[in-house]
Coordinates of C-alpha atoms and ligand atoms in Angstrom, one line a residue:
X770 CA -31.7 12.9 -87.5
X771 CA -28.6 11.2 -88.8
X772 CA -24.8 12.8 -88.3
X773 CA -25.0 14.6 -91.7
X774 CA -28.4 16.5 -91.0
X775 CA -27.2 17.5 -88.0
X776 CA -23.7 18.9 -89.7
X777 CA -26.4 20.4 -92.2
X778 CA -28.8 21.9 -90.1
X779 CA -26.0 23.9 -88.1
X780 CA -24.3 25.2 -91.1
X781 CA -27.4 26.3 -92.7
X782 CA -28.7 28.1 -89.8
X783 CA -25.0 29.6 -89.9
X784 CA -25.2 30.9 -93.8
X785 CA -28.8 32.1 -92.7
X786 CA -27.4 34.7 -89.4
X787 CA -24.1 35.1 -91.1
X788 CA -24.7 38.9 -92.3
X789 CA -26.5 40.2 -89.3
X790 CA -23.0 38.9 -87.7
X791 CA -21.2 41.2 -90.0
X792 CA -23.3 44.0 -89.7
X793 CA -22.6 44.4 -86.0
X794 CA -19.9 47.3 -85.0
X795 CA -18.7 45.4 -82.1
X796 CA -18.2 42.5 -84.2
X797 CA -14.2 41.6 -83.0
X798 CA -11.1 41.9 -86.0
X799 CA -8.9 39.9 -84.8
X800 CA -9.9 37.4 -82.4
X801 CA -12.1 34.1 -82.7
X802 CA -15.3 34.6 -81.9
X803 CA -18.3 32.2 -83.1
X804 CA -19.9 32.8 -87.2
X805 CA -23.2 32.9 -86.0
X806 CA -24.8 31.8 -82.2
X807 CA -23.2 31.6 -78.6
X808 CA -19.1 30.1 -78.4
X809 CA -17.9 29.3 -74.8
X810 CA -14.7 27.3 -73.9
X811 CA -11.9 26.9 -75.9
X812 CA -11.5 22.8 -76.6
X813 CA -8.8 20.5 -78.6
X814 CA -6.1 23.0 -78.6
X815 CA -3.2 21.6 -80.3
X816 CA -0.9 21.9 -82.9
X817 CA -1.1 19.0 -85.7
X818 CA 1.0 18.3 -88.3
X819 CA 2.3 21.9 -87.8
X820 CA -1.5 23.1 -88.2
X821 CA -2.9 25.2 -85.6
X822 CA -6.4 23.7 -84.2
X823 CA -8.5 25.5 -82.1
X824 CA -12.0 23.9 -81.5
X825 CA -14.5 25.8 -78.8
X826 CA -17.9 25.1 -77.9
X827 CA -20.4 26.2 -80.0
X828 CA -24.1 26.7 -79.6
X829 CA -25.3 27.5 -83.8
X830 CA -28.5 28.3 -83.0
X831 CA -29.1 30.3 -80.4
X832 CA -27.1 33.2 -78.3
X833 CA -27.9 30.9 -75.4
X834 CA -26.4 27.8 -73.6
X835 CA -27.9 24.8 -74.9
X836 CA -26.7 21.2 -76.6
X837 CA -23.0 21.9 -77.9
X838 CA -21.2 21.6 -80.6
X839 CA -17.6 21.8 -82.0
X840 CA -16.7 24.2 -83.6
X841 CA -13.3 24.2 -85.6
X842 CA -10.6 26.8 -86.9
X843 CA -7.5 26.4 -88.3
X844 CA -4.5 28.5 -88.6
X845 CA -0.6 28.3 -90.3
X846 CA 0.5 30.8 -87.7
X847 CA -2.4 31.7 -84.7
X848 CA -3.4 34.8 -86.1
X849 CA -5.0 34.0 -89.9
X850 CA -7.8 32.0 -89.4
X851 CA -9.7 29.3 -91.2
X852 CA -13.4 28.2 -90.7
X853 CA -13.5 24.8 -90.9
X854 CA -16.9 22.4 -91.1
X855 CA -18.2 21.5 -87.4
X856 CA -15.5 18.9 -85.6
X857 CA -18.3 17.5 -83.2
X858 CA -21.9 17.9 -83.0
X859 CA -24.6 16.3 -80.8
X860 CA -26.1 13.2 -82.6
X861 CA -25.8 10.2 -80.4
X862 CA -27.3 9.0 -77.3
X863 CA -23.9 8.8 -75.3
X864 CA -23.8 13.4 -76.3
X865 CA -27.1 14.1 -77.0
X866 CA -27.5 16.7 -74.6
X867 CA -23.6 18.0 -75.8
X868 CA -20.1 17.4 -76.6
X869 CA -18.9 19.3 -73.7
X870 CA -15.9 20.2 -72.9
X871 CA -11.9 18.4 -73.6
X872 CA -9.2 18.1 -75.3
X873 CA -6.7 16.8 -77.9
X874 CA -3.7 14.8 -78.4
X875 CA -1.9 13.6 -81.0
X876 CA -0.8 9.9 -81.1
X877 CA 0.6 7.2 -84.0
X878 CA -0.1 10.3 -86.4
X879 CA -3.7 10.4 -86.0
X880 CA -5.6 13.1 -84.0
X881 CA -7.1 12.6 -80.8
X882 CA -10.5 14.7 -79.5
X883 CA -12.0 13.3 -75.4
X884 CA -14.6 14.9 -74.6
X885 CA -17.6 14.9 -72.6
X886 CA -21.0 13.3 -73.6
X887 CA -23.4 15.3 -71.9
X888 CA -27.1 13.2 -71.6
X889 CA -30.1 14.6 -69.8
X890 CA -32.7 12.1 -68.8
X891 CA -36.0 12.5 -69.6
X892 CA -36.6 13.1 -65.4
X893 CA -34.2 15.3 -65.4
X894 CA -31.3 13.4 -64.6
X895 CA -27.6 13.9 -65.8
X896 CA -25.4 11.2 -67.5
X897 CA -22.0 12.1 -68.4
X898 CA -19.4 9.8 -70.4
X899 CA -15.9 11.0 -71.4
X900 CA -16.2 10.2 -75.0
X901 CA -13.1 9.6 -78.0
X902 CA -13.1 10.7 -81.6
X903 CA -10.4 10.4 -83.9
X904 CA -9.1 12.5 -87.2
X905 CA -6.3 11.3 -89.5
X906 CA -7.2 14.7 -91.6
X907 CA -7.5 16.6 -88.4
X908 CA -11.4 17.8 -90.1
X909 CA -13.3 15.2 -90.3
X910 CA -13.8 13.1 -86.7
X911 CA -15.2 9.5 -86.6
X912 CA -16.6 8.8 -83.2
X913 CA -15.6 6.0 -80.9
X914 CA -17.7 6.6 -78.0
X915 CA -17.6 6.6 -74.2
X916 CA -14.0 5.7 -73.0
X917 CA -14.7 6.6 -69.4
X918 CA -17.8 6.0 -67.2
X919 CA -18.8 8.0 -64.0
X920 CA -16.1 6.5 -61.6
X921 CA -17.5 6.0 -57.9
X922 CA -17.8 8.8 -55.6
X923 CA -18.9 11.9 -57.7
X924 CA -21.8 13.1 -59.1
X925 CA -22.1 13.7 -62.8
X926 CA -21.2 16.9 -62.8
X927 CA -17.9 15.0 -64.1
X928 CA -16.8 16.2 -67.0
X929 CA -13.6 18.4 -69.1
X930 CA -11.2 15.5 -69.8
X931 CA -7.9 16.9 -70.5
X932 CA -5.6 14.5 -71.7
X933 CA -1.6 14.4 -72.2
X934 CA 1.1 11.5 -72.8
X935 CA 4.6 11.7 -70.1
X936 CA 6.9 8.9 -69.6
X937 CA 4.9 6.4 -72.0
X938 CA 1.5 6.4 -70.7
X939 CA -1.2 8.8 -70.9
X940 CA -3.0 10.9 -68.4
X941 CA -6.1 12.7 -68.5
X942 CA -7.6 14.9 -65.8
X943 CA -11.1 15.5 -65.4
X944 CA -13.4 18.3 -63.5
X945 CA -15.6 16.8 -60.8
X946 CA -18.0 17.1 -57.4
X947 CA -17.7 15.1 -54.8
X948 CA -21.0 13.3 -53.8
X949 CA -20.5 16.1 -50.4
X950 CA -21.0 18.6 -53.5
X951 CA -17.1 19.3 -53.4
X952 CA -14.9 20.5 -56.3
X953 CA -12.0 18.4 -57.2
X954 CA -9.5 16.8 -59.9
X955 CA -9.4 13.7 -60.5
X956 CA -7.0 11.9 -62.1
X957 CA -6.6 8.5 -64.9
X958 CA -4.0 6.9 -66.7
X959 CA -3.7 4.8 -69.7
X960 CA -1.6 2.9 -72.0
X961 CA -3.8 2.9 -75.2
X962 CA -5.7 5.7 -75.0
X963 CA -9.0 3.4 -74.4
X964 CA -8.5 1.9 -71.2
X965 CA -8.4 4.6 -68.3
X966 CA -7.7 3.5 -64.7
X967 CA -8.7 5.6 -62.0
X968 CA -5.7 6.8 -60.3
X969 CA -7.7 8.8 -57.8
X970 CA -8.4 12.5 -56.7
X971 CA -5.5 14.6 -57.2
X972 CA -6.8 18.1 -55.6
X973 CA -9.9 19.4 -53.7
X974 CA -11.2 20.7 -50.7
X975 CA -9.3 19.7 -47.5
X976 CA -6.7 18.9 -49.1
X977 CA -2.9 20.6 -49.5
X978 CA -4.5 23.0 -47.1
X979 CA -7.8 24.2 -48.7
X980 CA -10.7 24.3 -47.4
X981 CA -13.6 24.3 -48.7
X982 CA -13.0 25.5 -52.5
X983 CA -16.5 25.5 -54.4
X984 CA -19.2 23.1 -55.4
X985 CA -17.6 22.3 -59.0
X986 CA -13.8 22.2 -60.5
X987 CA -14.6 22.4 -64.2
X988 CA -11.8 22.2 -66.9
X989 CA -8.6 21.3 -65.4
X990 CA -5.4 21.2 -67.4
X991 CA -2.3 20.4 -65.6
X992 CA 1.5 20.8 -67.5
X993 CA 5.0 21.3 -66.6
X994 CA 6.3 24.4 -66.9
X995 CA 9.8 25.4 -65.2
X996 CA 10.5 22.0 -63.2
X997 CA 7.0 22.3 -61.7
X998 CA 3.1 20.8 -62.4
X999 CA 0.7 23.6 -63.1
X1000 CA -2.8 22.6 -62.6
X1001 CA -5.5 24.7 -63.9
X1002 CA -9.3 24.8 -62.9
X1003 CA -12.0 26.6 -62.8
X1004 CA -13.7 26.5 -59.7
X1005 CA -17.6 27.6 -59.3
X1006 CA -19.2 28.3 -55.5
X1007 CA -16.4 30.6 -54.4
X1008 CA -17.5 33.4 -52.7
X1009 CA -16.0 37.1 -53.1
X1010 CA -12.9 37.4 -50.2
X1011 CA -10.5 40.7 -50.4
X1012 CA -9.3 41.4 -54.0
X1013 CA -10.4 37.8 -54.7
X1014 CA -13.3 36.1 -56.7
X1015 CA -15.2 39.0 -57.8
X1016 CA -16.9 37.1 -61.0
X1017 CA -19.6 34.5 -60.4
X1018 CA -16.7 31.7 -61.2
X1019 CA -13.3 31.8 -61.5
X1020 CA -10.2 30.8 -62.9
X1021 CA -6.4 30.2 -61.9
X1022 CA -3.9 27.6 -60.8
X1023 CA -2.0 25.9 -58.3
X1024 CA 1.4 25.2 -58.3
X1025 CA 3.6 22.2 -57.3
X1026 CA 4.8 18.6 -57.6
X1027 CA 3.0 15.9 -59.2
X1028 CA 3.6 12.1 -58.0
X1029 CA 2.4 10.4 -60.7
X1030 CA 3.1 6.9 -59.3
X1031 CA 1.3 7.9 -55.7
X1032 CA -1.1 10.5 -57.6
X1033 CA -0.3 13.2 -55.2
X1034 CA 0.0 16.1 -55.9
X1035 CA 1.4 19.0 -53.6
X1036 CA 1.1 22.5 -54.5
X1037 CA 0.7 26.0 -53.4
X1038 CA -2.1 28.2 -53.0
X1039 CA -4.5 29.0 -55.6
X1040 CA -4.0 32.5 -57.7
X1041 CA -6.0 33.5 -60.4
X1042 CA -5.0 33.6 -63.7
X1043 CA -7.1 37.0 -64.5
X1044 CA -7.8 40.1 -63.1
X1045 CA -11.0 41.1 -65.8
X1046 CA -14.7 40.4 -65.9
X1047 CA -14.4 38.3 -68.5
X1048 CA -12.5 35.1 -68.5
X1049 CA -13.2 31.4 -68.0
X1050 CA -12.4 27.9 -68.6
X1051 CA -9.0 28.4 -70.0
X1052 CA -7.2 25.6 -71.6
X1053 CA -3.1 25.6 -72.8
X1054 CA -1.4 23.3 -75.3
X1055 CA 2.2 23.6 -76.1
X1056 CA 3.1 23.9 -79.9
X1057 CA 6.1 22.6 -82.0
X1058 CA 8.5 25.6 -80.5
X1059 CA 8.1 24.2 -77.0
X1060 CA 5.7 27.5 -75.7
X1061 CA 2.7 26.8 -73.4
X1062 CA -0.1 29.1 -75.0
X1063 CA -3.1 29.5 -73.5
X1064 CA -6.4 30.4 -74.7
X1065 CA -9.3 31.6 -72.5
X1066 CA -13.1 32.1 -72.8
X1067 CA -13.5 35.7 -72.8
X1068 CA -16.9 35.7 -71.7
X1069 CA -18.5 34.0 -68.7
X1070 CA -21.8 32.2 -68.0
X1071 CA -23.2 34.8 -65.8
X1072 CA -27.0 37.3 -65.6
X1073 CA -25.8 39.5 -67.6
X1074 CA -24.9 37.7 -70.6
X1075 CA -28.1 38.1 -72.2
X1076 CA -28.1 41.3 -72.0
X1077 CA -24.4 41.7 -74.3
X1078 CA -25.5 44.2 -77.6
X1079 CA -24.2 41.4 -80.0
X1080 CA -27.3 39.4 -78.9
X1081 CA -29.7 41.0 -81.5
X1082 CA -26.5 40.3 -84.1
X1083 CA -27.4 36.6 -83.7
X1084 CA -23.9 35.9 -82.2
X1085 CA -22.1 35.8 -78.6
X1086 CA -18.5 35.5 -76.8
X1087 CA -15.3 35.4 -78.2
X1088 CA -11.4 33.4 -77.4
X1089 CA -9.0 35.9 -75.9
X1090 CA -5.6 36.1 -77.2
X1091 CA -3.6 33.4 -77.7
X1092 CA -0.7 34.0 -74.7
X1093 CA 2.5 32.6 -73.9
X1094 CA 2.9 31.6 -70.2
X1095 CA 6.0 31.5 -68.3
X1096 CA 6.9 31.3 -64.4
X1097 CA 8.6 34.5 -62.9
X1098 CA 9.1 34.4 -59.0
X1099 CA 7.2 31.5 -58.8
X1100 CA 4.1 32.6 -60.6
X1101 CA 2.6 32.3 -63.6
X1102 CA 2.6 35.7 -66.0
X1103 CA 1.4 35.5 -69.9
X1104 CA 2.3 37.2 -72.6
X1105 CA 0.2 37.7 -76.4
X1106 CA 2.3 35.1 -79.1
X1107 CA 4.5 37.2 -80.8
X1108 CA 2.7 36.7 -84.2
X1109 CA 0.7 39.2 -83.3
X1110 CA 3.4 41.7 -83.8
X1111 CA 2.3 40.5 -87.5
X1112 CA -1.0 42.5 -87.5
X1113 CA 0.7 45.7 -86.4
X1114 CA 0.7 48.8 -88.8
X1115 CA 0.9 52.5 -88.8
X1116 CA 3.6 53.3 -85.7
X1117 CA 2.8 56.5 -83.5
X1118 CA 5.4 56.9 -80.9
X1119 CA 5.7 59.7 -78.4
X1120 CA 9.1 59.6 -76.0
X1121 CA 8.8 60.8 -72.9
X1122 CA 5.0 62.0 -72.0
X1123 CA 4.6 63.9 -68.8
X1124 CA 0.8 63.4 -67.8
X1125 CA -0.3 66.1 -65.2
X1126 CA -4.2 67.3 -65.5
X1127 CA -7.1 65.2 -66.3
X1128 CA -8.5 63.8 -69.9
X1129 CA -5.5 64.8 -72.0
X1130 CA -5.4 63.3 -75.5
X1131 CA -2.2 62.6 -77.1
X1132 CA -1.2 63.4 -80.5
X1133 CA -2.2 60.7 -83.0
X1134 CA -3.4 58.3 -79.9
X1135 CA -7.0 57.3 -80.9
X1136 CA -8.2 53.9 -82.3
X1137 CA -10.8 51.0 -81.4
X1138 CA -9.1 47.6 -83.0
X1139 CA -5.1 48.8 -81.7
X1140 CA -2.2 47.9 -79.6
X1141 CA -0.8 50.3 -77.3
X1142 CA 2.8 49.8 -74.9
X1143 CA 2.9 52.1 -72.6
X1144 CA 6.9 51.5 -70.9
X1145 CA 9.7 53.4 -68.8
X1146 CA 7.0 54.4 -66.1
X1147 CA 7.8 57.5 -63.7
X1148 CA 5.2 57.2 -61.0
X1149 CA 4.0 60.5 -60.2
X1150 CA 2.4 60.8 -56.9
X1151 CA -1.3 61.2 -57.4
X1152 CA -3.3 58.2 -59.6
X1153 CA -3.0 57.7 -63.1
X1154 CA -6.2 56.6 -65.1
X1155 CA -6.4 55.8 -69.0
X1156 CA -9.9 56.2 -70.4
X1157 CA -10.9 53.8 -73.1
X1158 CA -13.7 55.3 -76.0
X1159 CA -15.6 56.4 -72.9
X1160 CA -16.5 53.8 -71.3
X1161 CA -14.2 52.0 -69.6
X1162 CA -10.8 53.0 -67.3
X1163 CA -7.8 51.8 -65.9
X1164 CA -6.3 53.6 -63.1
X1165 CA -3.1 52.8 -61.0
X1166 CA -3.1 54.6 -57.4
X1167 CA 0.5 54.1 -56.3
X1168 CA -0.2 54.8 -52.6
X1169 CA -2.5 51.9 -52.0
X1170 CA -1.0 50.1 -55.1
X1171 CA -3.8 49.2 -56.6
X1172 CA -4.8 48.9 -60.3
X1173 CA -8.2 48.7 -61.1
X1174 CA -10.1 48.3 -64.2
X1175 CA -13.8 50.2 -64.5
X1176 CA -16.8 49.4 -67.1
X1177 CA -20.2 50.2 -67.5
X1178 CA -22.3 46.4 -66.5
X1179 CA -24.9 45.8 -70.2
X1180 CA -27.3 44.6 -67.6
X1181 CA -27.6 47.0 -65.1
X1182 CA -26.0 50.2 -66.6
X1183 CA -24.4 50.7 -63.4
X1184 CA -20.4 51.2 -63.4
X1185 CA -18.6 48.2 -61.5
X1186 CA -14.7 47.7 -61.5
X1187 CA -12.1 44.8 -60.8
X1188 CA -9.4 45.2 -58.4
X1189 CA -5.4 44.1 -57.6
X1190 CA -2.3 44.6 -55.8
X1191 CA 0.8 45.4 -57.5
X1192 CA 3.6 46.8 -56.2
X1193 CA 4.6 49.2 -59.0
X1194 CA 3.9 50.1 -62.6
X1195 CA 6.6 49.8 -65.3
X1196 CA 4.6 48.7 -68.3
X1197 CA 1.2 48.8 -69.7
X1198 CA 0.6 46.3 -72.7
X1199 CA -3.1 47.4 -74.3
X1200 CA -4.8 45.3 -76.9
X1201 CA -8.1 47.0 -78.3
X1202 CA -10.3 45.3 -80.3
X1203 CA -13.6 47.1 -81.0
X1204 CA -15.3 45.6 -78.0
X1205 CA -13.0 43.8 -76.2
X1206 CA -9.5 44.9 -73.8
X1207 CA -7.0 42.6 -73.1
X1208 CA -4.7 44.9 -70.7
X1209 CA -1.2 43.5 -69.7
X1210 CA 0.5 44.9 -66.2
X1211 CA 4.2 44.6 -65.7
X1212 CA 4.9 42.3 -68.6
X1213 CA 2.1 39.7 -68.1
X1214 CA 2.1 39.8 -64.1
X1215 CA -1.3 40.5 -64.4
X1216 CA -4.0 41.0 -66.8
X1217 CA -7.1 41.9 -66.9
X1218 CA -9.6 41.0 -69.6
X1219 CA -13.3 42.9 -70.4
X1220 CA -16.0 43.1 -72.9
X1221 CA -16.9 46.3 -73.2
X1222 CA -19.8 48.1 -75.8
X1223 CA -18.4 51.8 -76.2
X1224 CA -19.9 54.5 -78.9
X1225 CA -18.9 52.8 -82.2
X1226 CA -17.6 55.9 -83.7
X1227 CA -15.6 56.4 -80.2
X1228 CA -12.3 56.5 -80.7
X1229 CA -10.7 58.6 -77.5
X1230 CA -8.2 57.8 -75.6
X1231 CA -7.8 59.7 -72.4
X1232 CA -5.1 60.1 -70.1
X1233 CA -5.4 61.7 -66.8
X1234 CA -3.2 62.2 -63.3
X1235 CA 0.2 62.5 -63.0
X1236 CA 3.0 60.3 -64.6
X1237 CA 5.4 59.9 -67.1
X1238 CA 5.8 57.5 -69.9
X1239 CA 7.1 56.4 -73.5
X1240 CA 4.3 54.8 -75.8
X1241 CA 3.9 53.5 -78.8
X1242 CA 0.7 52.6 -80.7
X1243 CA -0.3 50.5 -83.4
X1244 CA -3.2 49.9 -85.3
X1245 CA -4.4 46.3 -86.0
X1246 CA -5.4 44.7 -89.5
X1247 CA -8.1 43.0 -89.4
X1248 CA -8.0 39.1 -89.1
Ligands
LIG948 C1 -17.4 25.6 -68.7 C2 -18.4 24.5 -69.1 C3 -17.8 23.1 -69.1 C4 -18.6 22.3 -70.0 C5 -19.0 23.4 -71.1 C6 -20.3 23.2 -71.6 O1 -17.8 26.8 -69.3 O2 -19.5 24.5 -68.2 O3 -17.7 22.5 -67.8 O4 -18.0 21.2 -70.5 O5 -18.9 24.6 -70.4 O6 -20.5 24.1 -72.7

């Protein structure tokens, strides 16, 4: 097949599935989620020639993993979106098996995409090549092929090039194992953007005090923020430990200080970056007005995804929120873009609610696709729980100062929850949107971030325990 029949193929099978996509309930109003088939990661975040870009990975034809595309939106101002025709899709040998994973940068007015080529040998064996294509339009992408081969000492489970310019040369990170089956960073500089030299393994097991830290560091991103290098990963191969690492992979950060001359990095410990069931691979750019947004996948590769009730609506996953991150006390917190303030209509506000009893419903407080701020806490002494359309909870026990968020598993029907520390409530920041809760604590301390497949006519929202509160609630126009 040549580039175009590939392009063609994929949007046709996208016009076929496109109203079984818009006859499904939990269909989401106001955040990106694929036209038809399976997305995963957010890719090529950037902001162009004041254009919002956000690219993700995109299976067209099936609800399932398979050989990825890119898929493309646009956007003036990150919450009207634009479909644009498919950035990336897998037609040569160097990506035949998928453009994974990467990332964008802008340079001499022209638009930058690395990627991965992902190549599957006939016996089985992977290739990987960290691949460039370049846009002066920022549409349409003319390849330019493999810019990076497997470097000595990993496997090719090498991929997720994130790139970024500092100080007159350009960096890119990119997610690797070890040949000891090892997770680590690794990291490369250049002067043109075509020429990478390996400047060597910035993070990992055994090193700045880990131990070992999982089989596979996919899609790093490391930035400054607040005098300090963030780095981002995602590890796989952790196992469950205290409040920690409940999903089958994770994601989160270290902080620290980045050597670029030595490539040495020293940072912290590693915290996560998300409290939910549903978040992975996250990736951040930072637009014109100097904020560090991040997007997530909210969704995770995991046994249960099949089992998700959009699958029969020919479509899968979703992007979370686009969220500002900042550093408060040394950690990271995030915050929904303002713009989103855009969407809001229809006010209820209620001043001073006393909760005492169980399933109360407030006056006027129901919706599925709305935003709710809970503030001015009084922390009664018993829990406090918020029920979501039936099907999902979040309750804060202020003796063991815990917050917990509760859902129903699509797989297994059985209920399972996520748990943290914190050491008070003041503020509960609740975005609803049909079938997905993005759930801020404290002003972005934490978050925790779900899927969840409630009643579609549900609209209840419960309150139970003992506290007191101000909210106000909005209702969200659709995207
Ligand atoms: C993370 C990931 C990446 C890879 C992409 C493939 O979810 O596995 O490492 O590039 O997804 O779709």
């Amino acid at each position: 097949m040549t580039e175009i029949d590939f392009f063609k193929k994929a949007s046709e099978e996208a016009e076929r599935n496109r109203h079984l996509v818009r006859q499904d309930p939990n269909r989401l109003k106001y955040h990106l989620m694929p036209p038809v088939g399976l997305l995963n990661d957010p890719n090529g975040l950037i902001q162009f020639k004041g254009i919002y870009h956000v690219f993700y990975q995109w299976n067209p034809f099936d609800t399932a993993h398979g050989a990825k595309y890119w898929g493309h939106y646009s956007s003036r101002d990150l919450v009207h979106w634009k479909e644009e025709p498919i950035a990336l899709a897998p037609d040569q040998w160097y990506d035949r098996n998928g453009c994974y994973s990467g990332s964008a940068i802008e340079f001499e007015g022209k638009l930058y995409l690395f990627y991965t080529g992902n190549v599957k040998n006939e016996d089985g064996r992977r290739e990987t090549y960290q691949c460039l294509a370049i846009s002066e339009d920022g549409i349409h992408f003319d390849k330019k092929g493999p810019v990076l081969e497997l470097p000595k000492g990993y496997t090719a489970h090498f991929r997720d090039p994130k790139v970024w310019g500092k100080n007159g040369s350009f960096y890119m990170i990119v997610g690797a194992q070890t040949l000891n089956q090892e997770g680590a960073a690794v990291l490369f500089a250049s002067k043109d953007l075509y020429h990478w030299e390996e400047k060597g393994k910035i993070a990992g097991a055994w090193m700045n005090g880990l131990e070992d830290f999982g089989y596979m560091w996919e899609c790093p991103d490391l930035f400054e923020l607040d005098g300090q290098e963030i780095l981002l990963v995602s590890p796989q191969g952790l196992e469950p430990s205290g409040y920690e690492y409940h999903n089958l992979f994770q994601s989160g950060y270290f902080a620290g200080k980045l050597d670029y001359e030595k490539a040495k990095f020293k940072h912290g410990s590693f915290a996560e970056l998300d409290r939910g069931f549903d978040f992975y691979a996250p990736q951040t750019f930072k637009d014109d007005s100097g904020r560090r947004i991040l997007y997530g996948w909210m969704g995770i590769t995991d046994e249960a995804e099949s089992s998700q009730p959009t699958v029969p609506y020919r479509w899968i996953h979703a992007l979370t929120m686009p969220r500002v991150l900042d550093m408060k006390n040394g950690r990271l917190i995030q915050i929904p873009v303002e713009e989103f303030k855009n969407l809001r209509k229809g006010k209820t506000e209620i001043n001073d609610v006393e909760i005492n009893g169980a399933n109360l419903q407030l006056d006027g407080l129901s919706g599925k696709t709305a935003e709710l701020m809970l503030e001015s806490f009084k922390n009664g002494k018993g829990i406090f729980k918020m029920d979501f359309r039936n099907e999902a909870s979040l309750t804060y026990n202020p003796d063991q100062k815990e917050i917990q968020l509760q859902r129903r598993n699509v797989k297994t029907g059985m209920q399972e929850s996520r748990i943290c520390k914190i050491s008070s409530l003041s503020k509960l920041h609740v975005f609803m949107d049909q079938s997905s809760l993005e759930i801020f604590i404290n002003g972005g301390e934490e978050v925790f971030t779900a899927r969840y497949f409630p009643d579609p006519e549900d609209e209840t929202i419960l309150f139970s325990g003992d506290a007191g509160f101000s909210v106000s609630m909005w209702n969200l126009e659709d995207k």
